[in-house]
Structure formats: C-alpha cells, structure tokens
Amino acid sequence: MALPEDDLSASQALVIDSNPTSRSILVSQLRDLGMSNVAQCARLADARRQLEYRSFDVVLCEQHFANEASSGQDLLDDLRRNQLLPFSTVFIMVTAEATYAKVAEAAESALDGYLLKPHKAAQLGERLRQARIRKISLQEIFSAVEAEDFERAAQLCQQRFETRGLFWLYAARVGAELLLRIGQYAQAQTMYEAVVQAKTLPWAKLGVARSLLDAGQTARAASTLENLISEDPSYSDAYDVLGRAQFELGKFDQALATYKMAANLTPASISRLQNLGMMTYYAGERQEAEKILDRTARLGLDSKMFDCQTLVLLAFTRLENGDGKGLQRCRDDFARLIEKDPKNERHQRLSGIVEVLSSIQQGQFAQAVDAVRTMALTISSPNFDFEAASNQLALLAQLANKAIQLDEVGAFVDTLALRFCTNNTLSELLAGAAAIHPPYAERIRSAHTQILKITEYAVSLSMSGDPQASVKHLLFHGNATLNAKLIETAYLVLHRYFDKIADASRLSEAVNDLRTRFATHSNRSAFGEQRRQPGGLTLRAGAAPAKAASAVAPA
C-alpha cells in the first residue's frame, strides 16, 4: 500500500532511552527522516509525564532500563490501560537481541513495531512506514469510532476479520472491544473465540474471559483466567481481570493475593498499586494498606493515572495510626491536585472528606459533625454513589470511635446501607469501611438481610401468580430505599409478566423513571474512577458510554 505522502516534517516524536549515545543516534535518525521536532527522555517517569500532557505522532522507546524496576513494555501497558496513548500515535519498541522474543510477543497485541539494535536509519524508516500503513488501512474503522458509531465500526471490523483482509487480526481485536463497549457480550465472546481458533493469542483468551465476566458468567470467567495464567504466568493483565472476578465472587482473600501477584509483576504500575492498596484496605489490613497507599501516592501523585481516592484511604489509615503529620501531607497533596484542576468536582468532594478527618484529628469535633451533617443532605441525590457512601460510613464510624454521637446517625447509616447493599460483596465492603465501629458494620449487614427479604417476598408473589403485587412491592421499597437491586428486580419481573399485569404501562413508567434517574441498570462499582479494562485497547471517541461511578470493586 502506498502512503499518500511520506513528509514527516510536521510530525512530533519522543525518544525514550537511558543510554545517551543510543538516544542521540535515534534522534539523529529521526531528523534524517525529516522530523524536526524530536523530544527526548532518559527516564520512564519523565516520559510518562510527557506522554500524559503532550501528543506525539511517533514514540521510540527502549525496552530495558538498567537502573529502573520498570521496562518500556511496562510504560506502554500503563499508557494503554489508562487511555493515554491515542490510536494515531506510532509506538515502536527498541530492543537488544536478548529481549527479542518477549517484544515480538508483545508486538502481536499492542505495539506498532519493534527494532533490534543495532539498526540503520532505513530500517527505522521502514518500521515507521509499516505502522503508518496500518493506521491508514484501519482509518475507516477508527473514523467510525471517533464519530461514536460503534455498531458500524464493529461491522467493519467483522468484515475485515471474516475476509482476512489487511490487518484482520488487529481488526478482530478492535471489533471485539467495540462489541464489549456496546454490551453485545455474546458476540464479543464469539469473535474472541474465533481468533483463538485461528491463531491462539493470550489477549484473545483474555477477551473471552472479559466477555464472560461482563455477561455475568463470573465463575466461568475465573476458570478461563486461571487456565490462561497457568499457560502464561507473566501475563499481568490476566491477573487484573482474575482479581476482579474473584472480588465479584466474594473471594476477597483470593482477590487480594491475585492483586499482589499483579503488582509484583509490574512494581511501577500506578494502577495496580492503587488496586492492591485499596483491596488491602477494605480487607482490613490497615497497616499494610498504609504502606502501599503511601508508595502509590509518592510514585504517582503527578500522574494522570493517579486516583485521589488513594489519598482518602491513606488519610483514614493515618488518622487511625495517630499520624497527624502524615494526615497533613494528604491535605497538602489534595491542595496541589485542586490547584492543578480547580474545576474538578470529585477532587473537591474527596478533599472535603480529608478535611473532616483533619478536624477529628485536631479535636475540632463540632466542626467535623457539622460537615458530616452537610454531606448527609446529599444521600438521596442521583449523583451520590458507592464511593461517597463508603467514605460517609467510614467518617461516621470514625466519629463514633471517638465517642462522638449524632442524634440522627443511626438513620444515616441505615439509609446508606439500604441504598447500596445490592449484593453480599458490596455489603461486606460497606461493613469493612465502618469496621472501626462494629455496631455500624452490623447495622449494614442487617440492612443487607432486609433487602434480601424484600426481594425474596416479591419473587414469591410473582411465582404464586401475582406479578402485579410483586412489582408494586418492589417499586414501593425501591422508591423508599433507592436500592438498585430492588429497582432492577422490579424491572425484570415487569418485563417477564408484562402481558399479565393490568396496569403494566403505568408501572413501567415509574420503574423506568427510577432506573434512569439513579442509573441502576449500569450500576457497577470500581476502584476509584473507571479506567480501560485490562487487556482491552484504547478506543478514542468523543465520549465514553455513561456508567455510574462507584468506589471499590476491581476495575
């Protein structure tokens, strides 16, 4: 395929290499190819900052960095995982012969190309040319993605895959990713399985597991992932997804062990450290959590990959440890984040949690109580999410632990628990957030039992031939508690018995209103802010599908 033009004079490039001689050679070769704007970095941390805040047409990155724990592949994985590397950027790994096999394997799934040292400028030019051909070949697909016409983009990928057209394997991966994005999990699974049959690749097997997990077949997903890890113990993305599956199955100990393995494989990955720190915190290992969360903050505070819920949990551990200076550092770190992004409402909200913790630590209990009461006014808001609920419960538990009682505190705890105890896993996480004051943890578990009883009674009504009473029962309690499980169960019963319910249309309007306002149909918790799914590709579009924000399940 011929390129429309080979003029690289307007392109911007970044060279990442710790060896000054090698770095100089790469810069010179790029300039010989016509690029006049070439930046360079000797350290991965500097490169990460450059790539977070600037756009480059070409990135040349050394695979091995002698004085760093991370590699060029680790950097690439983190950039893709956190959607910081757009499709238009050509990323080429530069490596010595000793690491060729590892980089060649990675090239099948993520890289635009690789170069073996030593190489000539002509070889570099050819790698760039090949990568640009692929970009042009797939342009129609990615134009549809950017226009948010995901169904058309998926169809184009399907056609490319079925005809074995140019770059069919990559098109299949993009197509499956798009199908997952628009909720067509079975179709995505079929495409991933077809890739596995055509050419067994780890990312395709991981895609099968992701499809199963998103479709609610969690146990099958976990089994698939365990088999994948046994075949390829170094595939770090598989550990991320397995940890999430184990979490959703309520196997917290196993999830924690899996996250530890993922973090050990990639010790400089900010995202994995955050997952491990948060999981450790909610598992009740507060001393160990403090160490991991502190390391995450020191490593990633200036990175876009950093999530500020890390600072909130770190502040809680420091209050419990009586570490006033450490708590003040959390406040200072939040001040820096807000100074950089003053319009970020989430930063402001989470900073308020840390301010209350500081008031408690300083003995300013009246001020802390007033702040908690103000926060409680938003409990019934559609924007009040699982993250806010877990933080609010943790604050109430801290006040109770200091023997500070609010007259209305029992009602606050019950309201939060009744709204967000949608399954055993999330109920236990809420109980874990309030663990420092056991009576609150027990109230949360009691609320979970109450939600189960309401659901079971409604199901018994529908099974006994009175689906209308079932829907009305669920709708009444759904309105009262705003619990997603009750609202969604009402929707399912109504959908199944629609023709047998006299006032189905009126009930449907009421149920759908609740589903829309409180996003119960897409309610899924995640550690901090949602990120790209491990094993997935970065698909740049105008906007991502709306999902309810939450707090503590694996992303």
XYZ file of C-alpha atoms in Angstrom:
555
model
C 0.000 0.000 0.000
C 1.373 3.393 -0.939
C 1.293 6.219 1.515
C -0.340 9.442 0.294
C 2.766 11.261 1.357
C 5.927 10.494 3.266
C 6.588 14.001 4.514
C 7.350 13.766 8.256
C 8.400 17.398 8.720
C 5.237 18.295 10.674
C 5.374 15.190 12.881
C 6.407 15.232 16.537
C 8.421 12.403 18.063
C 9.578 11.323 21.517
C 12.692 9.195 22.101
C 12.926 7.350 25.451
C 16.296 5.764 26.200
C 18.550 5.912 29.274
C 21.717 5.495 27.177
C 22.776 8.946 25.899
C 24.630 7.519 22.888
C 21.727 5.328 21.803
C 19.303 8.167 22.406
C 21.397 10.528 20.299
C 21.526 8.025 17.431
C 17.730 7.612 17.431
C 17.186 11.380 17.487
C 19.607 11.844 14.587
C 17.956 9.090 12.557
C 14.504 10.618 13.032
C 15.821 14.001 11.937
C 17.426 12.373 8.901
C 13.972 11.012 8.037
C 12.631 14.568 8.035
C 11.366 15.077 11.586
C 12.471 18.398 13.018
C 10.503 18.268 16.280
C 12.027 15.477 18.399
C 11.875 15.440 22.206
C 13.896 13.022 24.337
C 13.805 11.495 27.833
C 16.301 9.421 29.779
C 13.854 8.170 32.439
C 10.489 6.417 32.204
C 8.929 8.735 34.776
C 9.828 11.765 32.655
C 8.498 10.032 29.554
C 5.221 9.227 31.284
C 4.719 12.890 32.171
C 5.487 13.964 28.608
C 3.021 11.466 27.171
C 0.306 12.417 29.640
C 0.367 16.085 28.746
C 1.522 16.163 25.101
C 0.552 14.380 21.907
C 3.230 12.715 19.765
C 2.998 11.189 16.311
C 5.867 8.769 16.974
C 7.332 7.272 20.162
C 10.577 5.275 20.137
C 11.121 3.548 23.468
C 13.948 1.364 24.745
C 12.724 -1.901 26.270
C 15.345 -2.213 29.032
C 16.297 0.471 31.584
C 19.251 -0.691 33.662
C 18.647 1.480 36.725
C 14.855 1.209 36.855
C 12.488 -1.510 38.034
C 10.183 -0.875 35.080
C 10.629 -1.560 31.397
C 9.476 0.101 28.214
C 6.748 -2.541 27.975
C 5.527 -1.582 31.463
C 5.255 2.028 30.341
C 3.308 1.034 27.230
C 0.960 -1.195 29.244
C 0.200 1.584 31.704
C -0.370 4.150 28.960
C -2.815 1.893 27.136
C -4.544 0.792 30.325
C -5.248 4.401 31.237
C -6.194 5.595 27.743
C -3.216 7.912 27.399
C -1.973 6.688 24.025
C -4.278 7.528 21.108
C -4.586 5.337 18.041
C -2.820 7.924 15.890
C 0.462 7.577 17.844
C 3.004 5.128 16.405
C 4.759 3.363 19.324
C 7.893 1.386 18.396
C 9.951 -0.570 20.929
C 13.736 -0.641 20.567
C 15.438 -3.715 21.986
C 18.568 -5.832 22.058
C 18.620 -9.394 20.687
C 18.283 -10.855 24.186
C 14.760 -9.489 24.597
C 13.554 -10.050 21.049
C 11.177 -12.930 21.857
C 9.402 -11.001 24.590
C 8.968 -7.887 22.472
C 7.895 -9.882 19.404
C 5.131 -11.471 21.500
C 4.029 -8.058 22.744
C 4.031 -6.754 19.178
C 1.217 -9.128 18.266
C -1.132 -7.389 20.659
C -0.082 -3.809 21.304
C 2.976 -2.495 19.532
C 3.155 -0.815 16.165
C 6.599 -2.308 15.623
C 9.964 -3.133 17.149
C 13.587 -2.525 16.250
C 16.569 -4.708 17.040
C 19.811 -2.984 17.987
C 21.935 -2.119 16.156
C 19.787 -0.852 13.305
C 20.100 1.525 10.380
C 18.040 4.608 9.640
C 16.483 2.809 6.665
C 15.183 0.071 8.977
C 13.645 2.660 11.274
C 12.078 4.380 8.294
C 10.564 1.097 7.109
C 9.092 0.371 10.584
C 7.518 3.813 10.607
C 6.177 3.279 7.122
C 4.621 -0.082 8.018
C 2.994 1.372 11.103
C 1.569 4.295 9.167
C 0.176 1.905 6.529
C -1.725 0.103 9.267
C -3.106 3.396 10.571
C -4.308 4.336 7.096
C -5.720 0.866 6.414
C -7.819 0.975 9.570
C -8.762 4.630 9.279
C -12.375 3.964 8.240
C -12.895 1.866 11.337
C -11.447 4.455 13.668
C -13.290 7.302 11.984
C -16.496 5.465 12.900
C -15.191 5.044 16.465
C -14.410 8.749 16.758
C -17.910 9.532 15.470
C -19.256 7.184 18.189
C -20.867 4.981 15.529
C -19.710 1.890 17.378
C -22.055 -0.555 15.670
C -20.789 0.433 12.212
C -17.179 0.262 13.411
C -17.814 -3.234 14.807
C -19.392 -4.318 11.492
C -16.364 -3.041 9.557
C -14.084 -4.995 11.882
C -16.217 -8.111 11.447
C -15.979 -7.801 7.663
C -12.201 -7.362 7.795
C -11.898 -10.384 10.056
C -14.150 -12.663 8.001
C -12.449 -11.799 4.689
C -8.983 -11.986 6.280
C -8.311 -8.530 4.892
C -5.247 -6.445 5.680
C -4.578 -6.394 9.454
C -7.532 -8.733 10.067
C -6.189 -9.868 13.437
C -5.931 -6.343 14.795
C -9.366 -5.515 13.341
C -10.816 -8.519 15.161
C -9.432 -7.248 18.441
C -10.851 -3.778 17.872
C -14.198 -5.240 16.834
C -14.465 -7.401 19.931
C -13.571 -4.412 22.087
C -16.345 -2.403 20.458
C -18.861 -5.202 20.982
C -17.992 -5.246 24.681
C -18.389 -1.484 24.777
C -21.948 -1.590 23.379
C -22.966 -4.509 25.585
C -23.004 -7.268 22.955
C -21.089 -9.685 25.172
C -22.047 -12.918 23.412
C -20.960 -11.541 20.011
C -17.686 -10.315 21.517
C -17.072 -13.742 23.028
C -17.721 -15.382 19.650
C -15.197 -13.116 17.931
C -12.525 -13.678 20.582
C -13.048 -17.443 20.357
C -12.710 -17.266 16.567
C -9.358 -15.504 16.984
C -8.226 -18.185 19.442
C -9.105 -20.870 16.892
C -7.381 -19.005 14.052
C -4.290 -18.060 15.996
C -4.002 -18.733 19.715
C -3.090 -15.449 21.389
C -3.169 -14.521 25.100
C -5.144 -11.306 24.534
C -7.872 -13.251 22.682
C -8.189 -15.749 25.531
C -8.336 -12.841 27.949
C -11.037 -11.297 25.764
C -13.144 -14.452 26.119
C -12.855 -14.145 29.905
C -13.743 -10.453 29.838
C -16.832 -11.197 27.735
C -17.941 -13.859 30.200
C -17.357 -11.540 33.138
C -19.308 -8.658 31.612
C -22.135 -11.061 30.774
C -22.351 -12.085 34.442
C -20.791 -15.536 33.998
C -18.234 -14.818 36.681
C -17.329 -18.373 37.703
C -16.670 -19.379 34.065
C -14.583 -16.233 33.589
C -12.484 -17.060 36.652
C -11.880 -20.604 35.410
C -10.826 -19.321 31.967
C -8.440 -16.837 33.564
C -6.885 -19.435 35.857
C -6.161 -21.616 32.818
C -4.686 -18.638 30.955
C -2.396 -17.743 33.857
C -1.245 -21.364 34.175
C -0.217 -21.181 30.485
C 1.354 -17.731 30.757
C 2.206 -16.783 34.385
C 3.739 -13.471 33.280
C 0.579 -12.107 31.601
C -0.149 -9.313 34.085
C -3.456 -8.163 32.546
C -4.910 -11.612 33.246
C -4.245 -11.135 36.961
C -6.136 -7.819 36.902
C -9.237 -9.429 35.414
C -8.972 -12.522 37.643
C -8.774 -10.266 40.701
C -11.964 -8.528 39.610
C -13.711 -11.880 39.039
C -12.645 -13.191 42.445
C -13.835 -9.964 44.016
C -17.261 -10.279 42.394
C -17.461 -13.866 43.653
C -16.838 -12.554 47.181
C -13.465 -14.302 47.437
C -11.624 -11.334 48.930
C -8.583 -13.299 50.137
C -8.032 -14.754 46.683
C -8.552 -11.373 45.022
C -6.007 -9.787 47.342
C -3.443 -12.500 46.564
C -4.052 -12.050 42.828
C -3.578 -8.275 43.025
C -0.336 -8.834 44.911
C 0.931 -11.034 42.083
C -0.036 -8.407 39.501
C 1.759 -5.686 41.453
C 4.834 -7.874 41.857
C 4.961 -8.455 38.101
C 4.820 -4.704 37.408
C 6.074 -2.921 40.559
C 5.984 0.528 38.973
C 2.392 0.291 37.732
C 0.424 3.022 39.482
C -2.926 1.473 38.575
C -2.031 -1.927 40.022
C -0.582 -0.420 43.188
C -3.825 1.503 43.667
C -5.913 -1.645 43.214
C -3.729 -3.543 45.658
C -3.725 -0.721 48.224
C -7.490 -0.284 48.123
C -8.185 -4.019 48.246
C -5.792 -4.368 51.187
C -7.554 -1.509 52.989
C -11.031 -2.985 52.589
C -9.745 -6.422 53.552
C -8.954 -4.890 56.961
C -5.144 -4.983 56.705
C -4.790 -1.287 57.504
C -1.084 -1.232 58.425
C -0.064 -2.916 55.188
C -2.550 -0.792 53.239
C -0.955 2.384 54.588
C 2.441 1.340 53.206
C 1.072 0.501 49.752
C -1.129 3.597 49.522
C 1.755 5.806 50.630
C 4.023 4.309 47.973
C 1.319 4.827 45.364
C 0.946 8.494 46.308
C 4.703 9.101 46.219
C 5.064 7.330 42.893
C 2.011 8.607 41.078
C 0.698 11.862 42.538
C 1.709 13.868 39.475
C 0.412 11.263 37.048
C -2.966 11.229 35.314
C -3.103 7.556 36.258
C -3.316 8.502 39.943
C -6.748 8.367 41.549
C -7.368 10.670 44.512
C -9.449 8.081 46.415
C -5.998 6.698 47.243
C -5.333 9.836 49.309
C -8.682 9.499 51.093
C -7.969 5.938 52.232
C -4.417 6.940 53.151
C -5.835 9.745 55.301
C -8.138 7.272 57.093
C -5.205 4.975 57.909
C -3.146 7.901 59.190
C -5.950 9.091 61.457
C -6.251 5.589 62.891
C -2.475 5.500 63.415
C -2.461 8.930 65.065
C -0.157 10.240 62.330
C -1.033 13.941 62.298
C 1.869 14.918 60.057
C 1.001 12.219 57.548
C -2.619 13.383 57.519
C -1.459 16.939 56.865
C 0.551 15.679 53.889
C -2.675 14.216 52.469
C -4.295 17.642 52.812
C -1.321 19.283 51.116
C -1.421 16.748 48.285
C -5.110 17.454 47.724
C -4.369 21.177 47.653
C -1.852 20.529 44.852
C -4.358 18.442 42.884
C -7.056 21.102 43.209
C -4.627 23.854 42.238
C -3.871 21.932 39.025
C -7.557 21.224 38.301
C -9.726 23.694 40.262
C -12.955 22.724 38.438
C -12.754 19.030 39.298
C -15.810 18.400 41.495
C -14.654 14.951 42.564
C -11.363 16.329 43.861
C -13.288 18.940 45.829
C -15.654 16.337 47.277
C -12.939 13.916 48.322
C -10.807 16.727 49.696
C -13.761 17.536 51.970
C -13.534 14.023 53.447
C -9.879 14.583 54.317
C -10.709 17.968 55.851
C -13.217 16.287 58.178
C -10.591 13.703 59.156
C -8.187 16.534 59.934
C -10.828 18.191 62.128
C -11.299 14.923 64.030
C -7.541 14.537 64.453
C -7.267 18.091 65.818
C -10.167 17.608 68.234
C -12.455 20.021 66.377
C -15.427 17.701 66.767
C -18.224 20.264 66.394
C -16.776 21.327 63.044
C -16.485 17.698 61.947
C -20.084 16.932 62.933
C -21.404 19.971 61.044
C -19.511 18.900 57.915
C -20.852 15.333 58.129
C -24.416 16.615 58.523
C -23.981 18.784 55.430
C -22.678 15.819 53.436
C -25.622 13.705 54.596
C -28.044 16.086 52.871
C -26.977 14.636 49.502
C -27.576 10.963 50.365
C -30.720 10.752 48.210
C -29.181 12.548 45.240
C -28.831 10.584 41.970
C -25.168 11.640 41.902
C -24.460 10.172 45.350
C -22.546 6.992 44.505
C -20.988 3.974 46.181
C -17.699 5.798 46.682
C -19.485 8.585 48.570
C -21.424 6.043 50.617
C -18.337 4.096 51.700
C -16.485 7.286 52.623
C -19.501 8.634 54.515
C -19.868 5.425 56.502
C -16.172 5.437 57.303
C -16.469 9.013 58.597
C -19.465 8.146 60.782
C -17.539 5.183 62.182
C -14.559 7.409 62.978
C -16.794 9.846 64.870
C -18.416 7.001 66.802
C -14.984 5.586 67.602
C -14.162 8.941 69.220
C -17.385 8.658 71.277
C -18.986 11.485 69.249
C -22.659 10.690 68.736
C -25.077 12.381 66.327
C -28.747 12.005 67.187
C -29.564 11.085 63.611
C -26.522 8.866 62.974
C -28.471 5.598 63.082
C -30.806 6.849 60.386
C -27.810 7.951 58.264
C -26.200 4.512 58.472
C -29.458 2.719 57.686
C -30.236 4.995 54.734
C -26.786 4.471 53.215
C -26.859 0.722 53.773
C -30.380 0.226 52.424
C -29.476 2.103 49.254
C -26.137 0.468 48.482
C -26.385 -3.088 49.881
C -27.190 -4.590 46.492
C -25.257 -7.840 46.925
C -23.196 -9.611 49.549
C -19.870 -8.421 48.150
C -20.699 -4.712 48.251
C -22.431 -5.068 51.608
C -19.265 -6.556 53.082
C -17.219 -3.706 51.623
C -19.504 -1.161 53.266
C -19.227 -3.089 56.506
C -15.459 -3.045 56.065
C -15.490 0.734 55.619
C -17.239 1.050 59.010
C -15.274 -1.754 60.668
C -13.636 0.513 63.239
C -17.067 0.767 64.929
C -18.568 -2.774 64.876
C -22.180 -1.729 65.706
C -22.346 0.179 62.406
C -20.931 -2.769 60.496
C -23.687 -4.938 61.965
C -26.368 -2.403 61.001
C -25.075 -2.579 57.427
C -25.289 -6.368 57.395
C -28.801 -6.167 58.850
C -29.803 -3.799 56.057
C -28.475 -6.314 53.512
C -30.632 -9.016 55.113
C -33.642 -6.677 54.934
C -33.103 -6.091 51.192
C -32.865 -9.851 50.647
C -36.148 -10.446 52.469
C -37.936 -7.767 50.413
C -36.626 -9.341 47.204
C -37.493 -12.894 48.240
C -41.045 -11.896 49.191
C -41.540 -10.125 45.848
C -40.281 -13.169 43.949
C -42.648 -15.410 45.905
C -45.569 -13.165 44.906
C -44.695 -13.444 41.213
C -44.174 -17.217 41.467
C -47.573 -17.623 43.141
C -49.298 -15.882 40.240
C -49.478 -12.228 41.359
C -46.726 -10.411 39.422
C -48.564 -7.093 39.744
C -48.326 -7.226 43.540
C -44.670 -8.228 43.186
C -43.824 -5.201 41.047
C -45.766 -2.848 43.316
C -43.993 -4.262 46.384
C -40.571 -3.805 44.767
C -41.464 -0.368 43.438
C -42.642 0.819 46.862
C -39.437 -0.280 48.579
C -37.304 0.800 45.606
C -38.693 4.326 45.955
C -38.114 4.264 49.702
C -34.539 2.921 49.622
C -33.306 3.725 46.083
C -31.720 0.272 46.150
C -30.573 -0.786 42.672
C -31.288 -4.470 43.311
C -34.934 -3.779 44.138
C -35.408 -1.423 41.197
C -33.808 -3.820 38.721
C -35.762 -6.781 40.079
C -38.969 -4.784 39.593
C -37.915 -4.136 36.003
C -37.185 -7.818 35.355
C -40.474 -9.043 36.849
C -42.418 -6.412 34.917
C -40.640 -7.298 31.682
C -41.329 -11.005 32.131
C -45.007 -10.731 33.058
C -45.909 -7.555 31.180
C -48.936 -9.080 29.410
C -50.345 -10.416 32.696
C -50.228 -7.104 34.599
C -53.272 -4.879 34.247
C -51.552 -1.513 34.710
C -48.195 -2.584 33.279
C -47.693 0.638 31.285
C -48.092 2.860 34.340
C -45.826 0.679 36.439
C -43.294 0.550 33.607
C -43.152 4.337 33.504
C -42.475 4.519 37.242
C -39.805 1.777 37.168
C -38.014 3.260 34.161
C -38.017 6.685 35.784
C -36.136 5.260 38.784
C -33.764 3.301 36.543
C -32.942 6.408 34.527
C -32.538 8.845 37.407
C -30.393 6.554 39.527
C -28.651 4.634 36.712
C -29.407 1.318 38.404
C -29.170 -0.501 35.052
C -25.463 0.346 34.787
C -24.543 0.467 38.445
C -21.153 -1.173 38.922
C -18.549 -0.278 41.480
C -14.875 0.101 40.663
C -11.700 1.101 42.460
C -11.735 4.871 42.115
C -12.546 6.198 38.675
C -13.289 3.788 35.838
C -10.356 3.021 33.570
C -9.894 0.921 30.457
C -10.442 -2.752 31.150
C -7.186 -4.728 31.465
C -6.468 -6.497 28.211
C -8.544 -4.039 26.205
C -7.495 -1.489 23.623
C -7.652 2.279 23.806
C -10.544 3.349 21.608
C -10.652 7.111 21.388
C -14.114 8.551 20.848
C -15.995 11.737 21.599
C -17.399 10.312 24.822
C -17.431 7.015 26.627
C -20.675 5.258 27.448
C -22.162 6.659 30.651
C -21.694 4.463 33.674
C -22.443 5.026 37.312
C -19.334 5.908 39.285
C -18.520 3.823 42.329
C -15.773 3.068 44.696
C -14.182 -0.191 45.455
C -14.576 -3.126 43.100
C -11.712 -4.074 40.797
C -11.569 -2.085 37.606
